[in-house]
CSV table of C-alpha atoms in Angstrom, one decimal:
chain,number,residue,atom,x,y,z
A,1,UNK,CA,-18.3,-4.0,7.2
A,2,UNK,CA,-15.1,-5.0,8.2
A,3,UNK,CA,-11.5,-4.9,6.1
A,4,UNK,CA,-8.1,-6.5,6.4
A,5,UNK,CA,-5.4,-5.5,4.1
A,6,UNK,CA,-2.3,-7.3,4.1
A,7,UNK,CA,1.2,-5.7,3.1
A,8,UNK,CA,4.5,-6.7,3.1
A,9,UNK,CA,5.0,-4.5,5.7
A,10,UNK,CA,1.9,-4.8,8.1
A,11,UNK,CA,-1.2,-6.0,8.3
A,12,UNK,CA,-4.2,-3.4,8.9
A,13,UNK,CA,-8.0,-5.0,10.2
A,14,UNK,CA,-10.4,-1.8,9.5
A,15,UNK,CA,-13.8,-1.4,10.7
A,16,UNK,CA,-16.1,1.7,10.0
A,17,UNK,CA,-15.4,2.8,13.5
A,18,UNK,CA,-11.4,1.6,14.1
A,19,UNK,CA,-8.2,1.4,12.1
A,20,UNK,CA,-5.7,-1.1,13.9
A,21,UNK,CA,-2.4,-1.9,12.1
A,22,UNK,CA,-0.3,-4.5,13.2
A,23,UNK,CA,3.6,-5.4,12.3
A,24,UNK,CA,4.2,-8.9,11.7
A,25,UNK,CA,6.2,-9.6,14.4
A,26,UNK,CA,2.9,-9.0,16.3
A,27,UNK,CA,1.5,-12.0,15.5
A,28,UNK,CA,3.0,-16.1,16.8
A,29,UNK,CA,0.8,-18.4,14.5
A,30,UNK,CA,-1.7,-19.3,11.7
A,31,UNK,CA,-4.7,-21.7,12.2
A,32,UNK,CA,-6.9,-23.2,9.5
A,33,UNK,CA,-10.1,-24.5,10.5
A,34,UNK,CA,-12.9,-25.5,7.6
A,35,UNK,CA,-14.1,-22.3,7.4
A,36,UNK,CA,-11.6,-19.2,8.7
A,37,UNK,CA,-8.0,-18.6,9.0
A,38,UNK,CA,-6.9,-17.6,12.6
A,39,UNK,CA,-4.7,-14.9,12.8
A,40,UNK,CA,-2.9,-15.0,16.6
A,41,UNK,CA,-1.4,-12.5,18.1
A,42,UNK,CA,-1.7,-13.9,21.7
A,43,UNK,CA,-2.4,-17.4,23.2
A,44,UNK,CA,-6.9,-16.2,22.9
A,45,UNK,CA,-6.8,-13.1,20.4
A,46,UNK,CA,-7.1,-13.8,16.8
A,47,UNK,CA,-7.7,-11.8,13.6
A,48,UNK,CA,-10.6,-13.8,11.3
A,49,UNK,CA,-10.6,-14.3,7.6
A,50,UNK,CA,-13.2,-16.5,6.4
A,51,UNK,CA,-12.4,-18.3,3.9
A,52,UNK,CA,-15.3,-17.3,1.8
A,53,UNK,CA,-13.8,-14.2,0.8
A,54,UNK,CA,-11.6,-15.9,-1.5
A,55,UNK,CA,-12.1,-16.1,-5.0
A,56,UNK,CA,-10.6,-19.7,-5.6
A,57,UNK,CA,-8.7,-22.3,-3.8
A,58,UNK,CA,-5.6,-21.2,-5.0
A,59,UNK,CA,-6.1,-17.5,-3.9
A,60,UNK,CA,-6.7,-18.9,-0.6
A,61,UNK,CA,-3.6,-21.7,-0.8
A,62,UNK,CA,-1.5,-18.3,-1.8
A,63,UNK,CA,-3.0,-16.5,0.9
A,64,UNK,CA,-2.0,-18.9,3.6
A,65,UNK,CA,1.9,-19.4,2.4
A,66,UNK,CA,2.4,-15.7,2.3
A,67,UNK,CA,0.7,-15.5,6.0
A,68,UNK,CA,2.4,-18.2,7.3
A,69,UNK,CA,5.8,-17.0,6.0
A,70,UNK,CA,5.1,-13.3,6.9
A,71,UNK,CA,4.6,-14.8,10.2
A,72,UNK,CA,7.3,-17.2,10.9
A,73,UNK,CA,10.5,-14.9,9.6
Protein backbone atom coordinates (compact mmCIF):
# COMPACT_ATOMS: atom_id res chain seq x y z
CA UNK A 1 0.00 0.00 0.00
CA UNK A 2 1.32 3.08 -0.95
CA UNK A 3 0.44 6.91 0.62
CA UNK A 4 0.92 10.44 -0.49
CA UNK A 5 0.08 13.18 1.76
CA UNK A 6 0.05 16.59 0.54
CA UNK A 7 0.72 19.69 2.89
CA UNK A 8 1.24 23.13 2.42
CA UNK A 9 4.49 22.67 3.27
CA UNK A 10 5.72 19.34 1.55
CA UNK A 11 4.61 16.58 -0.06
CA UNK A 12 5.41 13.00 1.66
CA UNK A 13 4.91 9.51 -0.88
CA UNK A 14 4.98 6.58 1.95
CA UNK A 15 5.29 3.01 1.32
CA UNK A 16 5.38 0.25 4.08
CA UNK A 17 9.07 0.11 3.58
CA UNK A 18 10.13 4.09 2.83
CA UNK A 19 9.09 7.53 3.92
CA UNK A 20 10.32 10.22 1.24
CA UNK A 21 9.29 13.84 1.77
CA UNK A 22 9.72 16.25 -0.69
CA UNK A 23 9.57 20.38 -0.63
CA UNK A 24 7.78 21.83 -3.34
CA UNK A 25 10.39 23.38 -4.91
CA UNK A 26 11.48 19.79 -5.73
CA UNK A 27 9.16 19.30 -8.17
CA UNK A 28 9.09 21.45 -12.23
CA UNK A 29 5.55 20.26 -13.50
CA UNK A 30 2.06 18.58 -13.41
CA UNK A 31 0.79 16.13 -16.09
CA UNK A 32 -2.75 14.83 -16.53
CA UNK A 33 -3.14 11.92 -18.55
CA UNK A 34 -6.86 9.94 -18.56
CA UNK A 35 -6.04 8.07 -15.75
CA UNK A 36 -3.04 9.54 -13.27
CA UNK A 37 -1.61 12.82 -12.37
CA UNK A 38 2.20 13.00 -12.95
CA UNK A 39 4.03 14.46 -10.32
CA UNK A 40 7.84 15.54 -11.95
CA UNK A 41 10.53 16.18 -10.16
CA UNK A 42 13.07 15.59 -13.00
CA UNK A 43 12.77 15.42 -16.92
CA UNK A 44 11.90 10.89 -16.30
CA UNK A 45 10.97 10.76 -12.46
CA UNK A 46 7.45 11.27 -11.51
CA UNK A 47 5.27 10.79 -8.38
CA UNK A 48 1.63 8.83 -9.47
CA UNK A 49 -1.79 9.58 -8.34
CA UNK A 50 -4.39 7.79 -10.04
CA UNK A 51 -7.12 9.43 -10.45
CA UNK A 52 -9.31 6.82 -8.94
CA UNK A 53 -8.52 7.71 -5.61
CA UNK A 54 -10.68 10.58 -5.79
CA UNK A 55 -13.90 10.78 -4.48
CA UNK A 56 -15.62 13.15 -7.25
CA UNK A 57 -14.54 15.27 -10.10
CA UNK A 58 -14.36 18.15 -8.16
CA UNK A 59 -12.01 16.71 -5.42
CA UNK A 60 -9.81 15.86 -8.26
CA UNK A 61 -10.31 19.51 -10.26
CA UNK A 62 -9.35 20.95 -6.50
CA UNK A 63 -6.62 18.56 -6.22
CA UNK A 64 -4.95 19.64 -9.45
CA UNK A 65 -5.21 23.66 -8.83
CA UNK A 66 -3.65 23.30 -5.54
CA UNK A 67 -0.77 20.99 -7.16
CA UNK A 68 -0.33 22.98 -9.95
CA UNK A 69 -0.08 26.22 -7.80
CA UNK A 70 2.05 24.54 -5.07
CA UNK A 71 4.22 23.81 -7.96
CA UNK A 72 4.55 26.80 -10.04
CA UNK A 73 5.18 29.57 -6.97
Amino acid sequence: LKEILISDEKLVDKSALTITEFNWKAFSQLIESKKHLFIFSAPNQALLLPKRVFSDVEELKKTKTYLDEKINS
